[in-house]
Short mmCIF file of C-alpha atoms in Angstrom, two decimals:
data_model
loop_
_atom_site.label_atom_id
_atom_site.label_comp_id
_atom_site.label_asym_id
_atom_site.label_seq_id
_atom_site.Cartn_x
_atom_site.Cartn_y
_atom_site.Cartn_z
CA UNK D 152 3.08 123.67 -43.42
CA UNK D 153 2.04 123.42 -46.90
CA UNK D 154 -1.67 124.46 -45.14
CA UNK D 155 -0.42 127.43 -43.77
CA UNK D 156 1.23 128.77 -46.77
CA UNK D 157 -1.96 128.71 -48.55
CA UNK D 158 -3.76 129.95 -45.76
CA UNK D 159 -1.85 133.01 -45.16
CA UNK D 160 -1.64 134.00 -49.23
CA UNK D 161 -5.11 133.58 -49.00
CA UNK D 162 -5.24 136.16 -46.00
CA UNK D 163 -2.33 138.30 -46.55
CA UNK D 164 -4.19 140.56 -49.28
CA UNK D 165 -6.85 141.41 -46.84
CA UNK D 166 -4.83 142.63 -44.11
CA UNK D 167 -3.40 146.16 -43.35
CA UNK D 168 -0.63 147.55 -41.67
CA UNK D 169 0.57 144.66 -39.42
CA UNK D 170 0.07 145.09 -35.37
CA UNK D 171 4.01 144.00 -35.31
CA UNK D 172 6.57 145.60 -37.18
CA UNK D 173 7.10 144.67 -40.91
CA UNK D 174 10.90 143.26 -39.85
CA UNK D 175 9.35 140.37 -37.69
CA UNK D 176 7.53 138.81 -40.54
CA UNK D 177 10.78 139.03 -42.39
CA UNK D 178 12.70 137.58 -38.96
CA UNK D 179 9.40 134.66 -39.15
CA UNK D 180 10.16 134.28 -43.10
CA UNK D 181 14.10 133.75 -42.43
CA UNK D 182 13.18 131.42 -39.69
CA UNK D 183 11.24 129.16 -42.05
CA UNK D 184 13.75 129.54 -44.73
CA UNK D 185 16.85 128.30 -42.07
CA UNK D 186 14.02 124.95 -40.98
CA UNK D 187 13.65 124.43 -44.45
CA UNK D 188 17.56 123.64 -44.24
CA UNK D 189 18.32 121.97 -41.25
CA UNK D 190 15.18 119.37 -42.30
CA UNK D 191 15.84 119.08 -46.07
CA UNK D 192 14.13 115.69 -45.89
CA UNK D 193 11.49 116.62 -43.97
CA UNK D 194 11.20 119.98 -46.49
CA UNK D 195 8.79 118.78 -49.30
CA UNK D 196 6.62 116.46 -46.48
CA UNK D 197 6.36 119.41 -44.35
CA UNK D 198 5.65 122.23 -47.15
CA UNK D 199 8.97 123.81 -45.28
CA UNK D 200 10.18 126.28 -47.90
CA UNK D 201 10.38 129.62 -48.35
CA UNK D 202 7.58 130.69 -48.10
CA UNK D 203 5.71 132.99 -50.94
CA UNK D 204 3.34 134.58 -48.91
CA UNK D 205 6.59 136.92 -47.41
CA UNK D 206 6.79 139.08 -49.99
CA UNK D 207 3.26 140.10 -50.12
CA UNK D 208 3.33 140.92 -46.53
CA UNK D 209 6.10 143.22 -46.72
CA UNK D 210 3.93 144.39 -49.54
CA UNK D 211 0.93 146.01 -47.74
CA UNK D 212 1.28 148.59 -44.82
CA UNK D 213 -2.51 149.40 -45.60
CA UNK D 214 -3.83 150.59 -41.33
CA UNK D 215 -4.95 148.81 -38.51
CA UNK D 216 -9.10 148.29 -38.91
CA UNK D 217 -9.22 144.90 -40.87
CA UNK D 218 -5.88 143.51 -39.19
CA UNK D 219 -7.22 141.62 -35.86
CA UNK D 220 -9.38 138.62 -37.25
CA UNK D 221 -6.33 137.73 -39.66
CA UNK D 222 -3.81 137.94 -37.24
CA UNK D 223 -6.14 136.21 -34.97
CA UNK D 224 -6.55 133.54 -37.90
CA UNK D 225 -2.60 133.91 -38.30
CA UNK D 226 -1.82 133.34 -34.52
CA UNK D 227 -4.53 129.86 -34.40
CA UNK D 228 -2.60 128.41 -37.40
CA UNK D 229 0.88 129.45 -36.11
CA UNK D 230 -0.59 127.57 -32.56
CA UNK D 231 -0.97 124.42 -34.60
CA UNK D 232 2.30 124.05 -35.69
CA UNK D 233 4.26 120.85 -34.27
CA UNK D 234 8.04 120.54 -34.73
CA UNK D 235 9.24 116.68 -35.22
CA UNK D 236 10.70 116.04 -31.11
CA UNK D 237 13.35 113.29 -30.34
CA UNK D 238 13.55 111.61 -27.44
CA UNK D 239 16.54 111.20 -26.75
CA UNK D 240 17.35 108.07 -23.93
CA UNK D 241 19.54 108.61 -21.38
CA UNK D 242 22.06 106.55 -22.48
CA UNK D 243 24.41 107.61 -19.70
CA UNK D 244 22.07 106.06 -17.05
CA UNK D 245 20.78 103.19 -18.84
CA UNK D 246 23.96 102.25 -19.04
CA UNK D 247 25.23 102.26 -15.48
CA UNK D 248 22.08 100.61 -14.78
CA UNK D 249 22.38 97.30 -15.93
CA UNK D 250 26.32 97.47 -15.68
CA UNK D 251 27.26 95.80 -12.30
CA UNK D 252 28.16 99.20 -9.79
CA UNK D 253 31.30 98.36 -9.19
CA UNK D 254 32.16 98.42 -12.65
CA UNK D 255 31.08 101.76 -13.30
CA UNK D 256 34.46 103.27 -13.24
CA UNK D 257 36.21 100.47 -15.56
CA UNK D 258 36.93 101.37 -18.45
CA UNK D 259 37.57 98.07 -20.20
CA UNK D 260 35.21 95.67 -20.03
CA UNK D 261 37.33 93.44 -22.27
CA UNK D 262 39.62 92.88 -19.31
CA UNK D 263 37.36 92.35 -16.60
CA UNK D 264 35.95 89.22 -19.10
CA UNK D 265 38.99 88.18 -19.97
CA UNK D 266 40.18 87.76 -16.63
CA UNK D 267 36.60 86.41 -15.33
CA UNK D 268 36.65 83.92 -18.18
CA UNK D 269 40.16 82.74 -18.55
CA UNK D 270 40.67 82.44 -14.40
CA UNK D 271 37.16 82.27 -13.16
CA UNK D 272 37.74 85.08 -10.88
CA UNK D 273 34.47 86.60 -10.11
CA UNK D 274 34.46 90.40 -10.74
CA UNK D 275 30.62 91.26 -10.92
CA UNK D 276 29.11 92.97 -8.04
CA UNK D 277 32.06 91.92 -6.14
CA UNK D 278 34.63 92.31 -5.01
CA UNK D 279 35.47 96.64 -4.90
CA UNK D 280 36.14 98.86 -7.11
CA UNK D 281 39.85 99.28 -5.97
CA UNK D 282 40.25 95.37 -5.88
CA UNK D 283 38.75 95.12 -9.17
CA UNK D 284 41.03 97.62 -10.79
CA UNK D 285 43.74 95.86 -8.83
CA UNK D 286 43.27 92.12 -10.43
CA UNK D 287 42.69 93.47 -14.03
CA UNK D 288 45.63 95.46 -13.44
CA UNK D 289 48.06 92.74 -12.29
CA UNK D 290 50.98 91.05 -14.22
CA UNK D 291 49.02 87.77 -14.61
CA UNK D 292 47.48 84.95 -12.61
CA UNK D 293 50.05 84.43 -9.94
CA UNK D 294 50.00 87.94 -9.39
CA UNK D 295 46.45 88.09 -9.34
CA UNK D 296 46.02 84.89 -6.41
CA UNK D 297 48.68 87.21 -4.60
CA UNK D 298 46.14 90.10 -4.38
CA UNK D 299 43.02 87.91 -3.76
CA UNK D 300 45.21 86.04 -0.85
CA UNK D 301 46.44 89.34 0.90
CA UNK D 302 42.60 90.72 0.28
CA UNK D 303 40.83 88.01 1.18
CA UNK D 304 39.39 89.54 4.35
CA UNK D 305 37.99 93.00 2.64
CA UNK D 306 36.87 90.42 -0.53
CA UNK D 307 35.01 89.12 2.53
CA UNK D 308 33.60 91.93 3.39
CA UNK D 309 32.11 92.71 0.34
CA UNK D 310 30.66 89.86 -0.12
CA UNK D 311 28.93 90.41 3.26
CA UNK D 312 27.73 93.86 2.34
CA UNK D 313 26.02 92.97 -0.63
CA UNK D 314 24.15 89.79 1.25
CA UNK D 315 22.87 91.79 4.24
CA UNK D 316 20.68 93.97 2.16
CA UNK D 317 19.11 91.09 0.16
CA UNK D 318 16.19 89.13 1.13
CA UNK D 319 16.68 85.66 0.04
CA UNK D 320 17.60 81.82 0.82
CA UNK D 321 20.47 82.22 -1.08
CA UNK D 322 22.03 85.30 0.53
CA UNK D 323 21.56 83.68 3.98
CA UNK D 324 23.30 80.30 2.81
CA UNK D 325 26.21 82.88 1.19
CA UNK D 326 26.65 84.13 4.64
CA UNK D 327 26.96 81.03 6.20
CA UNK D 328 29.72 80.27 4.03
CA UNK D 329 31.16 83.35 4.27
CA UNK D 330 31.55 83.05 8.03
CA UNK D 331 32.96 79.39 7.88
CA UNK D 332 36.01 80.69 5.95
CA UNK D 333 36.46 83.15 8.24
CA UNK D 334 36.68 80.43 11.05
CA UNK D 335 39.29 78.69 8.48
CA UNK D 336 36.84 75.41 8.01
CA UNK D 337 37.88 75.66 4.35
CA UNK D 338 36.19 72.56 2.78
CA UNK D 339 33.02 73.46 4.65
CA UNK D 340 33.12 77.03 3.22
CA UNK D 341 33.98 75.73 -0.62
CA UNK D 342 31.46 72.81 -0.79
CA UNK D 343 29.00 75.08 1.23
CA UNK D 344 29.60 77.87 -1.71
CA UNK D 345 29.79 75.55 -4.84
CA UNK D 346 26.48 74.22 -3.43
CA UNK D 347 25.05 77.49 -3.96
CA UNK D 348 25.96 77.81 -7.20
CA UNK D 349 24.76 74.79 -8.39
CA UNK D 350 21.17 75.84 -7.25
CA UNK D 351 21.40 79.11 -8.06
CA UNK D 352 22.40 77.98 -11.94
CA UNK D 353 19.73 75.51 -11.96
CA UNK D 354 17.03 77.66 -10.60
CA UNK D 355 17.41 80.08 -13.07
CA UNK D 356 18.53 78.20 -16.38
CA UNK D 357 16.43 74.63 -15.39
CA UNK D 358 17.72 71.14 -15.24
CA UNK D 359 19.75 71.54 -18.13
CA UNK D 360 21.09 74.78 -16.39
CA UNK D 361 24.88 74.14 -16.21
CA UNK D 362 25.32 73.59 -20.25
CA UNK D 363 23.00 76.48 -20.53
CA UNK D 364 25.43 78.66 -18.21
CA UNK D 365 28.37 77.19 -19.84
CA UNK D 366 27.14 77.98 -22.79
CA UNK D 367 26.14 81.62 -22.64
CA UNK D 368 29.49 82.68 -20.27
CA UNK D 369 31.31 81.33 -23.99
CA UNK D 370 28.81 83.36 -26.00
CA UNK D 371 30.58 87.17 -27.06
CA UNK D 372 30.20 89.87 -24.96
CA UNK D 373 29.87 91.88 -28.10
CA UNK D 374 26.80 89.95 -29.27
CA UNK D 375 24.66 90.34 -25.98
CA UNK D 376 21.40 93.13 -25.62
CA UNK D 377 22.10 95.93 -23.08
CA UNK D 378 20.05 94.17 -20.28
CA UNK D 379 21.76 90.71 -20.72
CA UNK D 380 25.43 92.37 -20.67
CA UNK D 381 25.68 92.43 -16.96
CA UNK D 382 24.02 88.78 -16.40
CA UNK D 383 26.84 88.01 -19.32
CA UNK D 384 29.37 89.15 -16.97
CA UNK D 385 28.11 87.35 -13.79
CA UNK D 386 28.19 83.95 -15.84
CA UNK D 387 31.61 84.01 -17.16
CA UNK D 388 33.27 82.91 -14.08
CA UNK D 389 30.69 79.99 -14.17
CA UNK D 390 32.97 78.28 -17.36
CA UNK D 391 35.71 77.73 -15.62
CA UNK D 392 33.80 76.70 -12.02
CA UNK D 393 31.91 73.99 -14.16
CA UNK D 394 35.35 72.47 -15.24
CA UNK D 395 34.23 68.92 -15.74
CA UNK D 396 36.07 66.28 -13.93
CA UNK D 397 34.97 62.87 -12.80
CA UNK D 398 36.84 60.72 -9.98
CA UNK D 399 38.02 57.32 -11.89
CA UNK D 400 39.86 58.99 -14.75
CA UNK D 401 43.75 59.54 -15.51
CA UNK D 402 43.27 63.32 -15.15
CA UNK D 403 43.88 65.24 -11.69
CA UNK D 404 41.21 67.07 -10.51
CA UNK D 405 41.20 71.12 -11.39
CA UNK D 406 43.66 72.80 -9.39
CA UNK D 407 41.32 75.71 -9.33
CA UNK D 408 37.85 76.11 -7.74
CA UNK D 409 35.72 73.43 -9.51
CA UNK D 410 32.50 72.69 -9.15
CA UNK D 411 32.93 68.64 -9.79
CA UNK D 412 36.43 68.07 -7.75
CA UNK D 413 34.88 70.02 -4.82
CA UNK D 414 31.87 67.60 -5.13
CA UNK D 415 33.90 64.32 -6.53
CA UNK D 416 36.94 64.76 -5.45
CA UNK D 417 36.82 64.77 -1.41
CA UNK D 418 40.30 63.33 -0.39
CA UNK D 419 42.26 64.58 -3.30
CA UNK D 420 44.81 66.84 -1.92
CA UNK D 421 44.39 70.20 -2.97
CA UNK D 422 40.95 70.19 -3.92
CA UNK D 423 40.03 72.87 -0.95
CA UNK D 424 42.39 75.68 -0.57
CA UNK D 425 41.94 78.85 0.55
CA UNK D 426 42.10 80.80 -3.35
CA UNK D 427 39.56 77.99 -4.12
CA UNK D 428 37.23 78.81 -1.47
CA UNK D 429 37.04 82.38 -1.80
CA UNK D 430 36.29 82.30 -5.27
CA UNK D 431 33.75 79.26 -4.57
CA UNK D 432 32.33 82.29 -2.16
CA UNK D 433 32.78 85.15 -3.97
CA UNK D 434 30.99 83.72 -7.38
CA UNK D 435 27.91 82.47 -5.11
CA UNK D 436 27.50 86.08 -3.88
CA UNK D 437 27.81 87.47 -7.20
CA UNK D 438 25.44 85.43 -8.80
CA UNK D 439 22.96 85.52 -5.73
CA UNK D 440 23.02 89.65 -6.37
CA UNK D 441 22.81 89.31 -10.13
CA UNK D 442 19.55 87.09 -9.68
CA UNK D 443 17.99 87.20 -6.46
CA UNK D 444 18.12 91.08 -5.86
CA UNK D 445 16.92 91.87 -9.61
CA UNK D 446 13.65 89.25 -9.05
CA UNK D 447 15.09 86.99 -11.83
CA UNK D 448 15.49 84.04 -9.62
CA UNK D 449 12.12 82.35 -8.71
CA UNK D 450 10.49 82.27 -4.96
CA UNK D 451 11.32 85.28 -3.81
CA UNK D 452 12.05 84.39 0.20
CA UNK D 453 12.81 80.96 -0.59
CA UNK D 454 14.16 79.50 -3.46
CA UNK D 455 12.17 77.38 -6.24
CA UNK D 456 12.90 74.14 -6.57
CA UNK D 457 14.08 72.16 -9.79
CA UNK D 458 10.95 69.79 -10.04
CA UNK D 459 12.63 67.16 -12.25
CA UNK D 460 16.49 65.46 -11.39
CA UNK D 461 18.81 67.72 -13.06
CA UNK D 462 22.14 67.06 -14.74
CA UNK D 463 24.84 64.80 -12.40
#
């Protein structure tokens, strides 16, 4: 800008009466004035100011004959002038893209962790919307295993819908769970789940994977980047399903859905329930959408895997 100021004192003496009406320059002299306000900062790097080759072209109303090749000159340097432009994101949409869909419409996030972290209930992908809103909504845990025993069927069928559409070793396994609970072969449906999510962890976090997934479902939701927020969510569930607990020991095994007691604990009454099983099921499908629909988890068709013994 400061180039064009000079450039048009410099021609403003040798034009005559302007092709456009004397008001427009003084409309083009306000405009300049008004940028040189809402860009203050930008002002003195810019040359934005007003501008004190105005007044000298309200000054001469002199004919047409020498006007064109200024105004020509006037219209090429006007042509060059480039305005800062944002870019503004679509924060809207970047947003709803990484957040799990059927979280779209919750409004606190806070409670769908708290709940996935404190009770291991699985909320990511699956189950609904409505059943989501439902289990945040509810007067605490017993009231929450009420709801996810009288929806266990449509938590089901969820869990189907999102495995039919994804091409993957673990979706098909997920299935087969899925339709052993439906049968009512309980233990084969929890240990057949919990299975899953023991490769599914290790696959994508290594040998070391189930400290490394313990360990980032206890890290703060509040501290993750935008892309790792919904992967945050998926794991949270996974602290509480890798409960440890080792057969030989005073303490009773988990009398929730444990990874260890439904591995170590065969024969302990109330190791494989019903609750247990569908969460067993429903955190296996979660995860399985999280990483083997987005192309996080390795071999694609068929599952990579863990070349060296992982963790007992």
């Amino acid at each position: 800008m400061a180039g064009l100021n000079d450039a048009l004192a410099a021609i403003t003496p040798r034009m005559a009466t302007p092709l456009v009406p004397i008001e427009s320059f003084r409309a083009f002299d306000s405009m300049v004035a008004d940028l040189s306000a809402l860009f203050p900062r930008s002002g003195p790097l810019l040359g934005i100011e007003k501008a004190p080759w105005a007044g000298a072209l309200n000054a001469h109303s002199l004919g047409l004959s020498a006007l064109f090749k200024p105004q020509t000159d006037l219209a090429r340097l006007l042509g060059e002038i480039r305005l800062p432009k944002w870019d503004i994101p679509d924060w809207q949409g970047v947003l709803r893209r990484w957040r799990p869909d059927n979280l779209h419409e919750v409004p606190d996030l806070n409670a769908v962790a708290t709940v996935a972290l404190e009770e291991g209930i699985p909320l990511s992908w699956v189950p609904c919307p409505e059943i989501v809103a439902a289990l945040i909504q509810a007067d605490g845990p017993e009231a929450r295993l009420a709801i996810i025993a009288e929806r266990r069927d449509d938590m089901l069928e969820d869990c189907e819908a999102r495995l039919d559409v994804i091409a993957h070793e673990w979706a098909v396994q997920c299935s087969e769970a899925v339709r052993a609970l439906r049968l009512g072969l309980i233990g084969p449906a929890q240990s057949h789940a919990a299975n899953i999510v023991d490769s599914i962890v290790l696959s994508r976090f290594g040998k070391r994977g189930r400290a490394t997934a313990t360990r980032r479902a206890s890290e703060n939701l509040g501290d993750q980047l935008l892309r790792q927020a919904a992967e945050h969510l998926t794991l949270l569930p996974i602290k509480r399903a890798l409960t440890d607990w080792w057969p030989g020991g005073d303490a009773a095994p988990p009398d929730h859905f444990s990874r260890h007691a439904t591995v170590h604990a065969v024969g302990c009454r109330g190791v494989f329930t019903p609750h247990s099983a569908t969460i067993a099921i429903m955190l296996a499908t979660s995860l399985t959408v999280q990483f083997a629909s987005s192309g996080a988890a390795a071999g694609g068709d068929a599952q990579t895997c863990v070349a060296e013994a992982p963790e007992s």
